[in-house]
Short mmCIF file of C-alpha atoms (C1' of nucleotides) in Angstrom, two decimals:
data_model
loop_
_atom_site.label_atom_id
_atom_site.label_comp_id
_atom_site.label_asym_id
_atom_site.label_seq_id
_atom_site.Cartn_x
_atom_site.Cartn_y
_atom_site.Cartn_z
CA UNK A 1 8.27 -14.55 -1.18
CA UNK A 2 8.37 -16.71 -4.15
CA UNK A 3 6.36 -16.57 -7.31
CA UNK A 4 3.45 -18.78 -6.85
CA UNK A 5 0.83 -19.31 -9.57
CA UNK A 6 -1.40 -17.14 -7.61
CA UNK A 7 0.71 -14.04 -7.31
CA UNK A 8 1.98 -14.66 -10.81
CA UNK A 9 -1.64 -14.22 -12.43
CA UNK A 10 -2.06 -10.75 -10.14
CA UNK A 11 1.18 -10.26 -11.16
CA UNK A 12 -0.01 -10.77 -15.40
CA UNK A 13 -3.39 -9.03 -14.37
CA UNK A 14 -2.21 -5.54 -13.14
CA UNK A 15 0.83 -5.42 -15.78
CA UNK A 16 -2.26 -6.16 -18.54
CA UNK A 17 -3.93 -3.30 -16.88
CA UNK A 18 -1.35 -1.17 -17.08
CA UNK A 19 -0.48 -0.80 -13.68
CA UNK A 20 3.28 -0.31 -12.98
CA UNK A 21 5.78 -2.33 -11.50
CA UNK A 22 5.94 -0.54 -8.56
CA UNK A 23 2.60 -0.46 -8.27
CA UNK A 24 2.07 -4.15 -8.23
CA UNK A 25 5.32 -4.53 -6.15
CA UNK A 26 3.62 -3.03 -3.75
CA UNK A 27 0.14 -4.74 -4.41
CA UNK A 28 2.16 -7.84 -3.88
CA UNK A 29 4.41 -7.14 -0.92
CA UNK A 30 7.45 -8.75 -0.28
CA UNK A 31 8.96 -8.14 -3.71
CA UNK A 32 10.74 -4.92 -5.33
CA UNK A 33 9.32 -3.55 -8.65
CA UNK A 34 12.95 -5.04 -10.15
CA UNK A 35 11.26 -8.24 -8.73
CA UNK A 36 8.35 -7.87 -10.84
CA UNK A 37 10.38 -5.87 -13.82
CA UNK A 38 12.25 -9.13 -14.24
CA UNK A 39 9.39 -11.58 -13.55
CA UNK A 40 7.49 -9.61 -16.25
CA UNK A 41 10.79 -10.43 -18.63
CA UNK A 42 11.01 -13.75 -18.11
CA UNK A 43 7.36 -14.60 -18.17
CA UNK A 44 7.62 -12.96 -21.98
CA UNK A 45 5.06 -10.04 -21.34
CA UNK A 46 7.44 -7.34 -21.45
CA UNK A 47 6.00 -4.71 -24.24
CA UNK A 48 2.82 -3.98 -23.41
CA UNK A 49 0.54 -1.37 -25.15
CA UNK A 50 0.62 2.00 -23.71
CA UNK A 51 2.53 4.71 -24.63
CA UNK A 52 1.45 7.60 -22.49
CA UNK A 53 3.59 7.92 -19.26
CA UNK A 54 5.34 4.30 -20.37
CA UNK A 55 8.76 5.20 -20.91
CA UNK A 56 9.43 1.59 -22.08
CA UNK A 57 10.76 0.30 -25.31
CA UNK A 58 13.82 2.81 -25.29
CA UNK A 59 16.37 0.70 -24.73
CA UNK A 60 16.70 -1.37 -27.95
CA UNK A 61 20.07 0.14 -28.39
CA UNK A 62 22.58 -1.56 -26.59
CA UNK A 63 25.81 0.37 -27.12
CA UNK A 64 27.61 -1.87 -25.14
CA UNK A 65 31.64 -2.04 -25.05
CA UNK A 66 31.59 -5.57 -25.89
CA UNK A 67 29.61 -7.97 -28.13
CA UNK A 68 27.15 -9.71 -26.07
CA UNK A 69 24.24 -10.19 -27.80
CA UNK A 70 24.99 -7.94 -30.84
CA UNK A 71 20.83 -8.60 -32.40
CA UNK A 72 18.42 -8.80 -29.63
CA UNK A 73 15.20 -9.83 -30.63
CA UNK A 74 13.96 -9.20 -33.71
CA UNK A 75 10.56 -11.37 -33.54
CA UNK A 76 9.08 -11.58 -29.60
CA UNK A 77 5.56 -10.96 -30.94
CA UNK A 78 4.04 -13.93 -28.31
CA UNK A 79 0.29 -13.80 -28.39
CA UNK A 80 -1.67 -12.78 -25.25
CA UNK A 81 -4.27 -15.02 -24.07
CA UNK A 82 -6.05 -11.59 -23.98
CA UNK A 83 -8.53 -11.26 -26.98
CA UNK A 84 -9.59 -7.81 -27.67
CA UNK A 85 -12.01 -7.11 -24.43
CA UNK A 86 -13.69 -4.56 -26.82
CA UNK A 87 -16.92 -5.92 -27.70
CA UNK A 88 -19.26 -3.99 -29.27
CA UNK A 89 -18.02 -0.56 -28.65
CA UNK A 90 -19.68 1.93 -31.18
CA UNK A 91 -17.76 5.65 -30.99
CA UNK A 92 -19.45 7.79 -33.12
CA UNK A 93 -17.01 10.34 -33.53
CA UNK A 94 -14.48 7.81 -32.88
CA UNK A 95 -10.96 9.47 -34.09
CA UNK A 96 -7.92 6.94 -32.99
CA UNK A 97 -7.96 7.66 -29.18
CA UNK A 98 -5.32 5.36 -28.29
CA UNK A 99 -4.80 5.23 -24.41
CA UNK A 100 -3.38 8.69 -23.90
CA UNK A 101 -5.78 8.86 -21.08
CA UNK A 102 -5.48 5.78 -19.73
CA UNK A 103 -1.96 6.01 -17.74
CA UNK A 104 -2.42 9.75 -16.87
CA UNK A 105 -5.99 8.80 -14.62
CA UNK A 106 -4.05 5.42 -13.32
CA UNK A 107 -0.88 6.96 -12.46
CA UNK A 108 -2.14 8.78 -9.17
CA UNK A 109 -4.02 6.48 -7.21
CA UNK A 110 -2.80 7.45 -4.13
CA UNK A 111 -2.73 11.44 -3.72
CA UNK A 112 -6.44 11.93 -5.38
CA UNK A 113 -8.92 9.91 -4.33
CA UNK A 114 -10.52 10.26 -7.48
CA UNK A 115 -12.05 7.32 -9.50
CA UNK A 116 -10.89 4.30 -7.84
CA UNK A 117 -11.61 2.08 -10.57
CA UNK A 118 -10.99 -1.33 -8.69
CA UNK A 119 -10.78 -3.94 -10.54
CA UNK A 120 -11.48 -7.33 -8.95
CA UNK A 121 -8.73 -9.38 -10.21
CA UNK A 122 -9.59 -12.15 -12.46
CA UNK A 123 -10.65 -10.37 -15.66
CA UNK A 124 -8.47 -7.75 -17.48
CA UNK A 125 -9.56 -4.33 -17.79
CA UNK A 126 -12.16 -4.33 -20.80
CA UNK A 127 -12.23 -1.46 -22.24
CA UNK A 128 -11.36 2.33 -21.18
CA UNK A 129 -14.37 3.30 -20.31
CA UNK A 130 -13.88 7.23 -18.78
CA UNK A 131 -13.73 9.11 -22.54
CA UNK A 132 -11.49 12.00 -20.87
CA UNK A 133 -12.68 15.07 -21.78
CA UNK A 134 -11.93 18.13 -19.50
CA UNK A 135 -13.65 15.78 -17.26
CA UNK A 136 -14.93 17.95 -14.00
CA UNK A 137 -12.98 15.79 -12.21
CA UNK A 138 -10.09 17.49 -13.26
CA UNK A 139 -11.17 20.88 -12.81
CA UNK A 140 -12.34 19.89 -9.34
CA UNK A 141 -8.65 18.67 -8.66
CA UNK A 142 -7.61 21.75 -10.01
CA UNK A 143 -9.19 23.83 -7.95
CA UNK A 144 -8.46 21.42 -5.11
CA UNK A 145 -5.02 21.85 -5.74
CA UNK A 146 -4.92 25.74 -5.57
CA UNK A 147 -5.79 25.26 -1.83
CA UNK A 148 -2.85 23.26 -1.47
CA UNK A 149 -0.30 25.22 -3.33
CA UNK A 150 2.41 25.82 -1.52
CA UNK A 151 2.30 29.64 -3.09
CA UNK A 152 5.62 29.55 -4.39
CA UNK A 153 7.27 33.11 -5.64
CA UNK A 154 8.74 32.87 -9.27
CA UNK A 155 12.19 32.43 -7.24
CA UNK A 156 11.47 29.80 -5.09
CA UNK A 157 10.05 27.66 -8.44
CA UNK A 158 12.22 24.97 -9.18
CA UNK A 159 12.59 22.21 -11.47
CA UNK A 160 10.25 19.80 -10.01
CA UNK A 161 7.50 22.56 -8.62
CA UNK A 162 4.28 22.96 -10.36
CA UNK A 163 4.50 26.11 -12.01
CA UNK A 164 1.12 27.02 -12.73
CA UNK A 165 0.46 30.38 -11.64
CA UNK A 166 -2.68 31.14 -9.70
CA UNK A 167 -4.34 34.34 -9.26
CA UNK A 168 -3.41 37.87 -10.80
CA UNK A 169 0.16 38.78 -11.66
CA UNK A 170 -0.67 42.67 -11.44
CA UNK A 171 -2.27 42.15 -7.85
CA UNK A 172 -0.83 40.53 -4.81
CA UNK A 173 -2.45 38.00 -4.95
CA UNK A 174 -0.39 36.10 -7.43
CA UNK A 175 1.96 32.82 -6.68
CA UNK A 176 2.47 29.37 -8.40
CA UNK A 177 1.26 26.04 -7.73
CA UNK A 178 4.29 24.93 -6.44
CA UNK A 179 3.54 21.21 -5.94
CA UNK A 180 6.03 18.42 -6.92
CA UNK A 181 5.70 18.16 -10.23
CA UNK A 182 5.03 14.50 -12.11
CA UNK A 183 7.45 13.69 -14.57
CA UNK A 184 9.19 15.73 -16.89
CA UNK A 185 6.58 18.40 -16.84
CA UNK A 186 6.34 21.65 -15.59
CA UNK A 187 3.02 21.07 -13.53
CA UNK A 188 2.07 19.28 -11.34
CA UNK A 189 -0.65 15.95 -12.05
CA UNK A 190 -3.65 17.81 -11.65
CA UNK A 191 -2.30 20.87 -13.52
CA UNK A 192 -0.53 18.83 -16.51
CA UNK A 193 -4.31 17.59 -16.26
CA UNK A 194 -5.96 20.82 -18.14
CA UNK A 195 -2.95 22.13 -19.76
CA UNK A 196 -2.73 19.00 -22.05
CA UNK A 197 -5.93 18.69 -22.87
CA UNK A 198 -7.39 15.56 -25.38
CA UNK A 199 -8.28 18.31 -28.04
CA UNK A 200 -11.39 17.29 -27.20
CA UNK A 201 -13.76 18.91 -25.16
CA UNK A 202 -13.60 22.16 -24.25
CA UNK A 203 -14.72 23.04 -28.11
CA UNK A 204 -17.45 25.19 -26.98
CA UNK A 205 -17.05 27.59 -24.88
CA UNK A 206 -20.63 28.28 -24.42
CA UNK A 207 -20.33 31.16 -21.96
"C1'" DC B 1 14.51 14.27 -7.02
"C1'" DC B 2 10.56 11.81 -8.32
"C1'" DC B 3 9.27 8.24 -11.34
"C1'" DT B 4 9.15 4.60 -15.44
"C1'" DG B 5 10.70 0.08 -17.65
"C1'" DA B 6 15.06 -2.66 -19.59
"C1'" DT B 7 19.03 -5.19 -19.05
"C1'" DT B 8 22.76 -7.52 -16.94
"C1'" DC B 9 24.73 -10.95 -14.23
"C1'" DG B 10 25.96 -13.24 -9.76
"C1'" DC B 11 23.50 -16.19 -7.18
"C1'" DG C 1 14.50 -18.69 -11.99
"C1'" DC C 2 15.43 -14.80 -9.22
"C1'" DG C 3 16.21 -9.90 -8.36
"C1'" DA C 4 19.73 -6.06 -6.98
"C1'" DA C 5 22.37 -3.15 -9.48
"C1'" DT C 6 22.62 -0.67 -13.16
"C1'" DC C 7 21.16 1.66 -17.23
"C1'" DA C 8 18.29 4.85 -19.97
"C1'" DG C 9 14.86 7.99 -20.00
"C1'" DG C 10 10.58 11.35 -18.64
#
DNA sequence: CCCTGATTCGC
DNA sequence: GCGAATCAGG
């Protein structure tokens, strides 16, 4: 498979969106997501805004044994042919919500068939629409999930189970999630979901 | 172990 | 230019 203009521009599309490399690795087929890591490099739009799950930008020190390129690049600002898709958004309460949500509701596309937000390629992804507050979509999962735990005892938890516990402790009827966990964190997606909630939401209680 | 992107370097 | 191997991290 070779880079043509037309996987290229999927290829700038999906990384604009935020989608990862393996994602679009796959989205494209016959390359690896080093394919498209390296692709992304050379066509200059490396550093793109995110934050969130993006573990990117870390390796700006080089530490290496010999002197290669001892300053790497100090200006690589290139402008996007992207102007700010954010027309005439109006958030009332507003309060700097970066894209936090944004990489947590695109990063599991596959296990929950929750919001499928297809994009036809062509267009960037405008704004971020879905405001996440406790969203009901994530208490559905949740509960979802607790039919699929694997009902783990607090021995059998290990460093990559969910270990959200479900049920009671003083009754039998206790046990933890158990499911592969996402990244670093101790639960799994759909638990990491409503322990790290936006702040938001969930202010009132109203019971 | 799963995953992420970053970088290097032979091709 | 390409991308596997490697690196660095969650």
């Amino acid at each position: 498979m070779s880079w043509t203009d037309e996987r290229v521009e999927i290829l700038k599309t999906m990384w604009g969106e935020g989608k990862s490399a393996s994602q679009i690795a796959k989205e494209l087929g016959g390359v690896t997501r080093n394919a498209v890591i390296g692709k992304v490099h050379r066509l200059g739009l490396s550093n793109r805004n995110g934050g969130g799950g993006s573990t990117a930008a870390k390796a700006a020190e080089p530490a290496k044994k010999d002197s290669a390129q001892a300053a790497a690049k100090p200006a690589k600002a290139a402008e996007k042919p992207r102007p700010a898709p954010e027309p005439a958004n109006t958030p009332k309460t507003d309060a700097a919500r970066p894209a936090e949500a944004a990489p947590a509701a695109a990063s599991a596309p596959e296990p929950t068939p929750l919001r499928r937000t297809i994009v036809p390629a062509g267009q960037p992804l405008p704004p971020q629409p879905s405001a996440n507050e406790i969203s009901p979509e994530a208490l559905a999962s949740v509960r979802e999930v607790e039919k699929k735990a694997k009902k783990l005892s607090l021995m059998e938890l290990t460093e990559r189970t969910c270990k959200w516990p479900i049920g009671d402790p003083a009754t039998e009827e206790f046990w933890f999630c158990g499911l592969p966990v996402q990244a670093g964190k101790p639960y799994c997606e759909a638990h990491v979901g409503v322990a790290f909630q936006p702040m938001s939401s969930r202010r009132d209680r109203r019971r």
